[in-house]
Coordinates of C-alpha atoms in Angstrom, one line a residue:
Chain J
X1 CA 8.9 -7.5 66.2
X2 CA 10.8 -6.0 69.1
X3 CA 9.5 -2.3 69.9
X4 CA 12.6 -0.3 70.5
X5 CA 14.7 2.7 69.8
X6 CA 13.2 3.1 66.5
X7 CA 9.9 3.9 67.4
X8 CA 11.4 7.2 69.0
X9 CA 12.9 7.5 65.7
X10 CA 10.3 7.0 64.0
X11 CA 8.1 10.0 65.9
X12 CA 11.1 12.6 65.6
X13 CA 11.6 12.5 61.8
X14 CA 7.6 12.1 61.6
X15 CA 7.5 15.8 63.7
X16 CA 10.7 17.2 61.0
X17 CA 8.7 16.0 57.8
X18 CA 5.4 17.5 59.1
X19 CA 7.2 20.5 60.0
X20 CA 9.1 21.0 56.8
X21 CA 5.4 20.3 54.9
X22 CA 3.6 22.5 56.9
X23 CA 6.2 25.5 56.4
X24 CA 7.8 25.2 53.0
X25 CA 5.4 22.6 50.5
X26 CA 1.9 23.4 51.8
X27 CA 1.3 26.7 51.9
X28 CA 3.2 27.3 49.0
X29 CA 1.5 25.0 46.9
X30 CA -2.0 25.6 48.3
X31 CA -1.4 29.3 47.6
X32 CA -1.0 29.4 43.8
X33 CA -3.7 27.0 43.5
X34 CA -5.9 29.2 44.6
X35 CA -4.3 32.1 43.2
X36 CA -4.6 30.2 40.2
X37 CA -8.4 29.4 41.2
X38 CA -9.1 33.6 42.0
X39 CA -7.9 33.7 37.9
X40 CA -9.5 31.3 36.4
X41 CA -12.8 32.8 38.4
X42 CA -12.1 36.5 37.1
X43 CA -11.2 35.4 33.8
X44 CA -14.3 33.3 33.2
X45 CA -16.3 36.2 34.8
X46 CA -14.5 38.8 32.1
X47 CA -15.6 36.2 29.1
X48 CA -19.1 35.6 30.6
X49 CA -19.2 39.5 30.3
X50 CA -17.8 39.8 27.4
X51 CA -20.3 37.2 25.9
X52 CA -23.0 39.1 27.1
X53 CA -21.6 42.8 26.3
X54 CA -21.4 40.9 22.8
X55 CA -25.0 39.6 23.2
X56 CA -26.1 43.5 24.1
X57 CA -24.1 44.9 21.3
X58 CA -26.0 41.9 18.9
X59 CA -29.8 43.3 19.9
X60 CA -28.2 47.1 19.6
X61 CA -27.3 46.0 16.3
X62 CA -30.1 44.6 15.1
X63 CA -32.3 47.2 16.3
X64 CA -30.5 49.6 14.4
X65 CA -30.9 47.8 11.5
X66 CA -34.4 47.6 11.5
X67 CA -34.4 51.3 12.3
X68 CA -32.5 52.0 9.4
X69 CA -34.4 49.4 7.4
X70 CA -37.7 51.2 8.5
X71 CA -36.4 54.3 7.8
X72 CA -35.6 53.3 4.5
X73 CA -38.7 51.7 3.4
X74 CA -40.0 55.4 4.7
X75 CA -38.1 57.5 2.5
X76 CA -39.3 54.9 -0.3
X77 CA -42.9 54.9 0.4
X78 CA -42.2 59.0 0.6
X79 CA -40.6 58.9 -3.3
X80 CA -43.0 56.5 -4.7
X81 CA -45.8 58.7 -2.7
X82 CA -44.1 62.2 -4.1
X83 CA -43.8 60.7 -7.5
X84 CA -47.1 59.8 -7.6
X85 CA -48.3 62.8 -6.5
X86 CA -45.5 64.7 -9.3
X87 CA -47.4 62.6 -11.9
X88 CA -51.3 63.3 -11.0
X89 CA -50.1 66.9 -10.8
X90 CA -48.3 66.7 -14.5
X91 CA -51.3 64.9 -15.6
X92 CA -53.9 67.6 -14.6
X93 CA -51.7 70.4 -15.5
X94 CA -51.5 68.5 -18.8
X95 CA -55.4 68.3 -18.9
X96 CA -55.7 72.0 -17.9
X97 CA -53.6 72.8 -20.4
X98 CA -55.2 71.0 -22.9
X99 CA -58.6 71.8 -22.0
X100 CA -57.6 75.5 -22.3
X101 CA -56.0 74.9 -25.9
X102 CA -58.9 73.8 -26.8
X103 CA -60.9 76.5 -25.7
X104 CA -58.9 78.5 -27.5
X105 CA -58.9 76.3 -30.3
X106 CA -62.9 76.4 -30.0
X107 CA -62.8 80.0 -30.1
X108 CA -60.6 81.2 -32.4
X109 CA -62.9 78.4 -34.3
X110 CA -65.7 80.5 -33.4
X111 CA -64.6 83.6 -34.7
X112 CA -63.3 82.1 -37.7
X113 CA -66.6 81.4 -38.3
X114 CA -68.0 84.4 -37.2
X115 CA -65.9 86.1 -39.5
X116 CA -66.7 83.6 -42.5
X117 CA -70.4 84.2 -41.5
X118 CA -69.8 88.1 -41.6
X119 CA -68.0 87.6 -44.9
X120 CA -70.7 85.4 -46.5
X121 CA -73.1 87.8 -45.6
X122 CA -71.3 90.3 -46.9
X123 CA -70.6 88.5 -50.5
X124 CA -74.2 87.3 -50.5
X125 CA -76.1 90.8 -50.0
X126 CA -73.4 91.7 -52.7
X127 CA -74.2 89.2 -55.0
X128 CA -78.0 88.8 -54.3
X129 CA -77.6 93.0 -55.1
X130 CA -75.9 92.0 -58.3
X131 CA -78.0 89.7 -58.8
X132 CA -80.9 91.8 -58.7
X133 CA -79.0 94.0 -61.0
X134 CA -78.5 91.5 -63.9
X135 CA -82.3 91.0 -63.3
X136 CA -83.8 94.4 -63.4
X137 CA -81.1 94.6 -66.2
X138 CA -82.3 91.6 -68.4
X139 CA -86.0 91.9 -68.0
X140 CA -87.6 88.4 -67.0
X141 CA -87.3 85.9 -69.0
X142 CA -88.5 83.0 -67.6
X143 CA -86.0 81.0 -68.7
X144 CA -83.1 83.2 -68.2
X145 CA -84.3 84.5 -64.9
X146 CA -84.7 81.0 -64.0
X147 CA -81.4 80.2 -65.1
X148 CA -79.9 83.4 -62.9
X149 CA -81.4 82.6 -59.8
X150 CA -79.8 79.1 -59.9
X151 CA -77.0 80.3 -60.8
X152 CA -77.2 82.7 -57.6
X153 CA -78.3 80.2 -55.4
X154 CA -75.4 78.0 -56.5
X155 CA -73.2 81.0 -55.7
X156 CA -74.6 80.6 -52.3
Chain Z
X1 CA 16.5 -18.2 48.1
X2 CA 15.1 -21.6 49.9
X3 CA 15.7 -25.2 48.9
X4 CA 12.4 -27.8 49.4
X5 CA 13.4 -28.6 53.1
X6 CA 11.6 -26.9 55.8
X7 CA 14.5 -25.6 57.8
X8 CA 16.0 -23.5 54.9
X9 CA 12.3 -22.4 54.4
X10 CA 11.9 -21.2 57.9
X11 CA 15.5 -19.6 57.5
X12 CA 14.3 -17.7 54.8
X13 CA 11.3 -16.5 56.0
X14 CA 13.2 -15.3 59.0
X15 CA 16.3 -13.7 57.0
X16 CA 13.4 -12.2 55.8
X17 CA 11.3 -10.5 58.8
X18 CA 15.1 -9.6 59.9
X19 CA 15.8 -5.8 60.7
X20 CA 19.1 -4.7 60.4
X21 CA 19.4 -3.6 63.9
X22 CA 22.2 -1.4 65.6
X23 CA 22.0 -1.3 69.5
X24 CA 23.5 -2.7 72.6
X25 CA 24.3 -5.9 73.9
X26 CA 24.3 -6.0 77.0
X27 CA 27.7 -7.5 79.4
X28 CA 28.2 -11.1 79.6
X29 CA 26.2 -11.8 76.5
X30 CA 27.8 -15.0 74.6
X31 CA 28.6 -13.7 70.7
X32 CA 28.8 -16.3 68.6
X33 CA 31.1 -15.3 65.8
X34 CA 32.9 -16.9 62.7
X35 CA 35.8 -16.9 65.3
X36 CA 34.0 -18.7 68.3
X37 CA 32.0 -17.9 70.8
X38 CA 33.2 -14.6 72.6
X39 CA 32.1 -13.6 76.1
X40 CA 31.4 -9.3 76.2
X41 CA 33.0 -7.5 79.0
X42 CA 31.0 -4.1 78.8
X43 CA 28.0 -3.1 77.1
X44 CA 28.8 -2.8 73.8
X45 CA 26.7 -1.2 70.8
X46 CA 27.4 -2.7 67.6
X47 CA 25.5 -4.3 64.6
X48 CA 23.4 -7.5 65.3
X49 CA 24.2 -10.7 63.8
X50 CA 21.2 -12.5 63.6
X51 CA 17.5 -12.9 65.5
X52 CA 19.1 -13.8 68.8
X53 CA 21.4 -10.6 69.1
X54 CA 19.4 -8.5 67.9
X55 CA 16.3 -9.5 70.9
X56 CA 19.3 -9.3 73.6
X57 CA 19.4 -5.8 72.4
X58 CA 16.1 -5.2 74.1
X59 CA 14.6 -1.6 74.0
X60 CA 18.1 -0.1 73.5
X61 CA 18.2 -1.0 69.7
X62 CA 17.1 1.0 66.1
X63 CA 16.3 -0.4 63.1
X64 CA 18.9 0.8 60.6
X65 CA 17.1 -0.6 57.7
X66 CA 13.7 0.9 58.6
X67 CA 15.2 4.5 60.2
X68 CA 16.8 5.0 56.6
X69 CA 14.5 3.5 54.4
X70 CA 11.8 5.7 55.8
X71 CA 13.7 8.9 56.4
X72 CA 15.2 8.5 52.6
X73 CA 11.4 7.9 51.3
X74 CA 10.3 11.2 53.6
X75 CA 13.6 13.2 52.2
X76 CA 12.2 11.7 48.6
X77 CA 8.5 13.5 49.4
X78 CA 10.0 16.5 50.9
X79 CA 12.1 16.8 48.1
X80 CA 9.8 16.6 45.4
X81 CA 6.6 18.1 46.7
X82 CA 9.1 20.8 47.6
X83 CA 10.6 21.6 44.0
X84 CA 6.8 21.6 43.2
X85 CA 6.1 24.2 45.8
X86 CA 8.8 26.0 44.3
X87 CA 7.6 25.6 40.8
X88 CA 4.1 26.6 41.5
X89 CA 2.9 29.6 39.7
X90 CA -0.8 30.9 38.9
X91 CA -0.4 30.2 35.5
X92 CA -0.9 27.0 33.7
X93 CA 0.5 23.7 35.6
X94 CA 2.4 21.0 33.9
X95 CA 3.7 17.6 34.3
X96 CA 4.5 17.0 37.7
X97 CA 3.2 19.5 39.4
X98 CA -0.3 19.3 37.7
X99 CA 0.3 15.7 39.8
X100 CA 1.3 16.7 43.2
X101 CA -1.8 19.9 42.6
X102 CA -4.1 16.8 42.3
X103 CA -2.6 15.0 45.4
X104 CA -3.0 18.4 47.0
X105 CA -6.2 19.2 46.5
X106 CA -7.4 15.6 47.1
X107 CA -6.0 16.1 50.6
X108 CA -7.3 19.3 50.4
X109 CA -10.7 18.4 49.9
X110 CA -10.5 15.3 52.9
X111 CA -9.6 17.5 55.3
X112 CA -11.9 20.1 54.6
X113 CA -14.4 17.6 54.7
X114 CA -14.1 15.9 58.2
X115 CA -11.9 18.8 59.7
X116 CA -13.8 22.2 60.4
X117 CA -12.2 23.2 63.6
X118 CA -9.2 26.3 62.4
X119 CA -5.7 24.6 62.6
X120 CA -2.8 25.2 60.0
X121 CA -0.9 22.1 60.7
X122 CA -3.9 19.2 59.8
X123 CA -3.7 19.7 56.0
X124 CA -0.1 19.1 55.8
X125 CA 0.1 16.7 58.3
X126 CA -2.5 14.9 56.1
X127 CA -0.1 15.2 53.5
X128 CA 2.9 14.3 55.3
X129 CA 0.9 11.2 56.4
X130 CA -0.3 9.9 53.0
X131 CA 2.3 10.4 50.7
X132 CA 5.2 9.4 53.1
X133 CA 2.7 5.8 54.2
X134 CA 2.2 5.6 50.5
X135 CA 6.1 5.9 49.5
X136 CA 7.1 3.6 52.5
X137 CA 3.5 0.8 51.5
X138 CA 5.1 1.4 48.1
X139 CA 8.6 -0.3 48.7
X140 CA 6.5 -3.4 49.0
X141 CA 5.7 -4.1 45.3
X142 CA 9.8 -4.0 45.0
X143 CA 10.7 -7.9 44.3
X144 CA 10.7 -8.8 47.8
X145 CA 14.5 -10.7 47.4
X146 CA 16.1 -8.1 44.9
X147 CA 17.4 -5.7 47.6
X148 CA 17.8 -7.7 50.2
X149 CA 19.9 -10.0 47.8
X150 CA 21.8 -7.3 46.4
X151 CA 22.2 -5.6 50.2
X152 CA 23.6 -9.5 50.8
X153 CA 26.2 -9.2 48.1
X154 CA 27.3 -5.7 49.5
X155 CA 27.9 -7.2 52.7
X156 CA 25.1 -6.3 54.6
X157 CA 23.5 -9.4 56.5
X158 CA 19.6 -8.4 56.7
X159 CA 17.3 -5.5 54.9
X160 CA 14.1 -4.8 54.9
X161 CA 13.2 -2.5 52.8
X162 CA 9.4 -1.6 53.5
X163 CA 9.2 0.1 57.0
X164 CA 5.5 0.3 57.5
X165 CA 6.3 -3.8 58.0
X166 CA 7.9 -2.5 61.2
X167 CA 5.7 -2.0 64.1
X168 CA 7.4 0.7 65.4
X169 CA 7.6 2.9 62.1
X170 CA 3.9 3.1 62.4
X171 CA 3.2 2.8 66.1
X172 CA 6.1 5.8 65.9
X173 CA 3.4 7.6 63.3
X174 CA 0.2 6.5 65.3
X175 CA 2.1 8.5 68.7
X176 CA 2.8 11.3 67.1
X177 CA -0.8 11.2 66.1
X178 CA -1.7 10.6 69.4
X179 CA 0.7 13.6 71.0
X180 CA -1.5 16.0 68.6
X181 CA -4.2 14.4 69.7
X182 CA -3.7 14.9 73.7
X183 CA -2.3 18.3 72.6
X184 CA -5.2 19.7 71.4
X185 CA -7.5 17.9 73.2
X186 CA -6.1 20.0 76.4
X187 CA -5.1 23.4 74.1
X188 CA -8.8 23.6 72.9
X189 CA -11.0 22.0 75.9
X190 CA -8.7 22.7 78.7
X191 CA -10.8 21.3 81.8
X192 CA -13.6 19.9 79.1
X193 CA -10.9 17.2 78.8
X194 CA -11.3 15.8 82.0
X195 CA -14.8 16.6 82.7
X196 CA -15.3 14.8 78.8
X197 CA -12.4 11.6 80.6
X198 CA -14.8 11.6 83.3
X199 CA -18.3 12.8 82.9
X200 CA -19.0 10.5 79.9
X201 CA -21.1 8.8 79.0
X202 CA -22.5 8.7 82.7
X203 CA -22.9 12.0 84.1
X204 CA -22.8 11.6 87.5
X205 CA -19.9 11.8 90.0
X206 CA -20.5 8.3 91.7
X207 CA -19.4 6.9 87.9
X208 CA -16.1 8.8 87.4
X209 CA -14.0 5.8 88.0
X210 CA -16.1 4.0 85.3
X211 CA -16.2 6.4 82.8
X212 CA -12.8 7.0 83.2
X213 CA -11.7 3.6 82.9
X214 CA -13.8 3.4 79.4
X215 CA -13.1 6.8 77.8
X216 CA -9.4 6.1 78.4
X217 CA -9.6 2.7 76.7
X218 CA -11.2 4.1 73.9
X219 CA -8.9 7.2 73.7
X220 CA -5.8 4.4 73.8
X221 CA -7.6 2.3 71.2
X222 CA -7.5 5.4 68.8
X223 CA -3.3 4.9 68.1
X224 CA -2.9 1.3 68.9
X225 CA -5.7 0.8 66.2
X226 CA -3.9 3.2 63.9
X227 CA -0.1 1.7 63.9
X228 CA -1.2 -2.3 64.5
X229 CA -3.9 -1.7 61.6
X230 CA -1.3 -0.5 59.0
X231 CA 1.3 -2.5 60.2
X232 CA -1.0 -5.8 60.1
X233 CA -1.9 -5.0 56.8
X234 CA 1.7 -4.3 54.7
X235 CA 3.1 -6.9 57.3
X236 CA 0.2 -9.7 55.6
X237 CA 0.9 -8.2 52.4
X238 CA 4.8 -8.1 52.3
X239 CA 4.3 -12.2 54.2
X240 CA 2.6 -13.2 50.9
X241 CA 5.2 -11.8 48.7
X242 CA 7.6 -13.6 50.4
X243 CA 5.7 -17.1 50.4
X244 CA 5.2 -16.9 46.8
X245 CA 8.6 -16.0 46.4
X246 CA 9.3 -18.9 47.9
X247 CA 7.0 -21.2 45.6
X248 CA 8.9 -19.4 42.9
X249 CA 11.7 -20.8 44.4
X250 CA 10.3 -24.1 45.0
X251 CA 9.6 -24.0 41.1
X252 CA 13.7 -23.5 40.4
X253 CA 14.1 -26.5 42.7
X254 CA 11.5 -29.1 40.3
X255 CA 12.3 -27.3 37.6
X256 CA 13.7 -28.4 34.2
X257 CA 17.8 -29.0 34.1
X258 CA 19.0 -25.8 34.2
X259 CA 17.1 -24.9 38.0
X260 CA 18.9 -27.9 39.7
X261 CA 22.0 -26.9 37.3
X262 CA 22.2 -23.5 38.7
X263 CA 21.7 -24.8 42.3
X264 CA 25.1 -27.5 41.7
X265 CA 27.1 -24.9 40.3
X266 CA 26.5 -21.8 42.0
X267 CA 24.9 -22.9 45.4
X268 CA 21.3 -21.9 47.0
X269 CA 22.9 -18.7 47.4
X270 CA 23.4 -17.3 44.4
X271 CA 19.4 -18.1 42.6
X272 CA 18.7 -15.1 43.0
X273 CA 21.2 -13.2 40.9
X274 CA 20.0 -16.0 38.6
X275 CA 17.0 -14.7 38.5
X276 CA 18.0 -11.3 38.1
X277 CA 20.2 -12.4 35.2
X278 CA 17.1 -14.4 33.3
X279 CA 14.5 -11.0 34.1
X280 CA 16.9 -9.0 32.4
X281 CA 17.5 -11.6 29.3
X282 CA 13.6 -11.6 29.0
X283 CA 13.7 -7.8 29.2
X284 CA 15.9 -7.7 26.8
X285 CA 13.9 -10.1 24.3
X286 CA 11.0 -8.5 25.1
X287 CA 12.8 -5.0 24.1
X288 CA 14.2 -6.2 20.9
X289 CA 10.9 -6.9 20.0
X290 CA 9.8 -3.7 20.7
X291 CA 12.8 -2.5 18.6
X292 CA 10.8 -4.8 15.8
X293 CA 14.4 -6.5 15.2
X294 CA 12.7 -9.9 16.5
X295 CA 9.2 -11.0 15.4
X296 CA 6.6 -11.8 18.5
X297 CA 6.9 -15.9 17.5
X298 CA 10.3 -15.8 18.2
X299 CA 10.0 -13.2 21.2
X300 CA 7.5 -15.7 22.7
X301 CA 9.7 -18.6 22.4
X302 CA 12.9 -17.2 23.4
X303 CA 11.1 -15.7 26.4
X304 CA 9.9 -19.5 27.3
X305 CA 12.5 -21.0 26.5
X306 CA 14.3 -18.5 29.1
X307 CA 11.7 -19.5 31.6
X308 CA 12.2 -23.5 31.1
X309 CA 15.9 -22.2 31.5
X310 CA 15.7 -20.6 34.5
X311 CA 13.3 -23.0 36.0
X312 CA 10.1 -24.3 33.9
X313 CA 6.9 -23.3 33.7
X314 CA 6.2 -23.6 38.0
X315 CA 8.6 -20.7 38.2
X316 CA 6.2 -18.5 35.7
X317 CA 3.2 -19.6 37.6
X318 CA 4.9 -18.0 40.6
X319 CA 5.9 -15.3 38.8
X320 CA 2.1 -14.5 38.1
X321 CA 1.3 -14.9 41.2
X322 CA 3.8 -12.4 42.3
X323 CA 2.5 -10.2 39.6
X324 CA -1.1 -10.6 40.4
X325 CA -0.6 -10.0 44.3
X326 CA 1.4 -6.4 43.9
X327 CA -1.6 -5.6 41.1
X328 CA -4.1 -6.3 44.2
X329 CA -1.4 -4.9 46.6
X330 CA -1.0 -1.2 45.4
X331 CA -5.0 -1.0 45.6
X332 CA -3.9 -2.1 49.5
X333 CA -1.3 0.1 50.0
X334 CA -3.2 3.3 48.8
X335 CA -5.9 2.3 50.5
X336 CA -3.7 2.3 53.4
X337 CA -2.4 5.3 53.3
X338 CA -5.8 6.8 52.9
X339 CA -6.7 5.4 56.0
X340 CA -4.2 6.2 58.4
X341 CA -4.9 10.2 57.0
X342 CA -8.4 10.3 57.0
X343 CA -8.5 8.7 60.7
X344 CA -6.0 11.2 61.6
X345 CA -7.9 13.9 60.2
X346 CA -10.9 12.6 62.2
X347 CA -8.9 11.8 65.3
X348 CA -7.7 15.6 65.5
X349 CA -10.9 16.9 64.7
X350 CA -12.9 15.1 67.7
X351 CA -9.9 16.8 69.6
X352 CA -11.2 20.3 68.3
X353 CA -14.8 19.6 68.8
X354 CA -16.5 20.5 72.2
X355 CA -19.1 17.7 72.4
X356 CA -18.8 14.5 71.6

């Protein structure tokens, strides 16, 4: 348990090893660690971004979607509205139309009777006049007179 | 390896605290040799045979065993934490360099949190310090006789192989401390040294003798307390190891046949390669069953029957013990380690710091 020599020893290879640490292990070491450190940092930032680029690009997404979803139930509503509107029109063209057939239909009814009227008239002041010829003709007789006008009226 | 009588157990302990020391005898020392006794004519430096040599030597000795075990552990760090360094790259780490990153940062993270003055050399002096205490604690879970024994059968006389045991490995390491320490002390405070040596903690000039007197006792205090409290504790630690070494030994002696056996045939001398031979048969069992070409019944008694062979059951119990001890022991020696950095960490940054 002698102190000797060695403890001189002992402090000069302590001073080399420090030395030799201090300029060719720590530094070195110490350096890509937090090189490495910097990295990782910047590349956890770049994801972090990423996620929330992603997370932007999600809402833009969505948005659009409804948009377009919106948009479409639009130009629905717009067709169903349109057709709707295509049918009422057909429907009171159709009842136009058919109203004015049957004014037509009414009047050329009219005059058909109109001109059955005129021709009945005609026939009947032609018959009534033959009528009172076969009378004046046959003198009365009750019975045959009788027998005439019936007949006339009959022809009525 | 000792016998049951005190004397060889003293002898052991003492071939064990041993240095292998190279230095100078001084002239007219009395060597006494395998020849005779031989009266030296000039100073001579040579290798010491022995306790009483060796303390002849006086200041102008070194501890072989120590300088080389220790500069060979700090070649070992420098080495390794170097091809690391080299290896380093800002990409992903692996294996052993994901290892020494976490040893780094660790140290890192100590310094920066008890150092805040600006001074390049702390962190890797931090570094320096712990992995090179822990390497040089760690030689210290090595069986405690294998080297030594197998140093023996080289021809060396004495080895001891874990030089933070030796006082002036770490009082070396607490004054380098301490030479950083007055360093900066003067570099950053200039007069503030003295006026902080004498002014505190009474300011007045009638108490400059006083305060000097106490501010340089506790500035001494800082590395004596540094190299005696590692030293103390891997000296304890290694001590332990070696007395249950020696109930291991004691175990060979009661032991079953084959302990005495060895002792008739081969002599005290050779247990330990003994030893050696029956770790390596149980290795060997214990492989095979690994391998799966033994089953574990047979493992188990081949491996005690081993044990009765080499020295019954006292001898496993020891063993154990061993085992147990260097489990506690590396939380010791890492904790060690730890120590001796952070205080130097703290040490240096008081040096930085204006007030105290």
């Amino acid at each position: 348990m002698n102190i000797n020599l060695t403890l001189f020893g002992q402090m000069v290879t302590f001073a080399i090893f420090v030395w030799f640490c201090m300029k060719f292990v720590w530094p070195v070491i110490l350096q890509a660690m937090e090189e490495r450190e910097q990295k990782i940092a910047d590349g956890l930032d770049a994801a972090d971004r990423a996620m929330r680029d992603l997370e932007v690009a999600k809402g833009k997404a969505t948005d659009q979607m409804k948009e377009a979803k919106q948009e479409a139930a639009g130009i629905v509503d717009q067709a169903n509205k349109r057709a709707n509107q295509i049918i009422d029109e057909a429907k009171q063209q159709a009842t136009a139309e058919g109203d004015r057939l049957k004014v037509a239909a009414e009047a050329e009814i009219e005059q058909e009777i109109n001109r059955a009227k005129e021709e009945l008239r005609a026939s009947v002041a032609g018959l009534a006049l033959a009528g009172a010829e076969k009378v004046l003709e046959a003198s009365i007789d009750e019975k045959a007179n009788r027998a005439l006008v019936d007949k006339l009226a009959s022809q009525l | 390896m000792a016998g049951e009588n005190p004397a060889s157990t003293t002898e052991y302990i003492q071939h064990h605290l041993q240095n292998l020391v190279y230095g100078k005898l001084p002239e007219g020392f009395e060597r006494h040799t395998e020849a005779g006794a031989e009266v030296l004519t000039a100073d001579t430096w040579t290798m010491a045979h022995g306790a009483a040599e060796a303390a002849a030597m006086g200041f102008w000795a070194i501890h072989v065993d120590s300088m080389a075990w220790s500069i060979g552990l700090g070649i070992i760090f420098c080495w390794l934490f170097r091809r690391a360094a080299v290896r380093a790259t800002t990409g992903v780490p692996t294996g052993f360099l994901n290892f020494v990153e976490l040893v780094v940062g660790f140290i890192d993270g100590s310094v920066k949190d008890s150092f805040h003055g600006k001074n390049k050399m702390v962190a890797p002096l931090a570094l320096t310090i712990f992995v090179w205490i822990f390497l040089m604690n760690l030689m210290d879970l090595l069986p405690v006789d294998l080297i030594p024994k197998l140093m023996v059968l080289a021809g060396v006389e004495y080895q001891k192989i874990v030089p933070s045991t030796d006082p002036n490995i770490t009082m070396g390491m607490a004054l380098g401390v301490f030479v950083l320490m007055l360093y900066y002390n003067i570099k950053i405070k200039g007069t503030g040294f003295i006026k902080e040596l004498t002014m505190h903690p009474f300011n007045h000039w009638a108490f400059i003798p006083i305060n000097l007197f106490m501010e340089l006792v506790g500035l001494l205090a800082k590395p004596f307390s540094l190299g005696l409290r590692l030293f103390g504790n891997m000296y304890a630690g290694e001590m332990i190891f070696i007395l249950i070494a020696m109930m291991f030994a004691a175990g060979a002696g009661t032991g079953v046949l084959f302990g005495g056996l060895n002792a008739q045939l081969f002599g005290t001398e050779t247990s330990g390669i003994f030893w050696l031979a029956i770790f390596i048969l149980v290795c060997g069992v214990c492989w095979m069953n690994l391998q799966g070409k033994i089953s574990t019944g047979r493992t188990v008694l081949l491996t005690l029957g081993l044990l009765t062979v080499a020295g019954g059951v006292f001898a496993l119990g020891g063993g154990l013990m061993q085992w147990g001890w260097a489990i506690f022991h590396i939380l010791v020696i890492t904790l060690q380690a730890f120590i001796f950095m952070v205080l130097t960490i703290v040490y240096l940054s008081m040096a930085h710091e204006e007030d105290h």
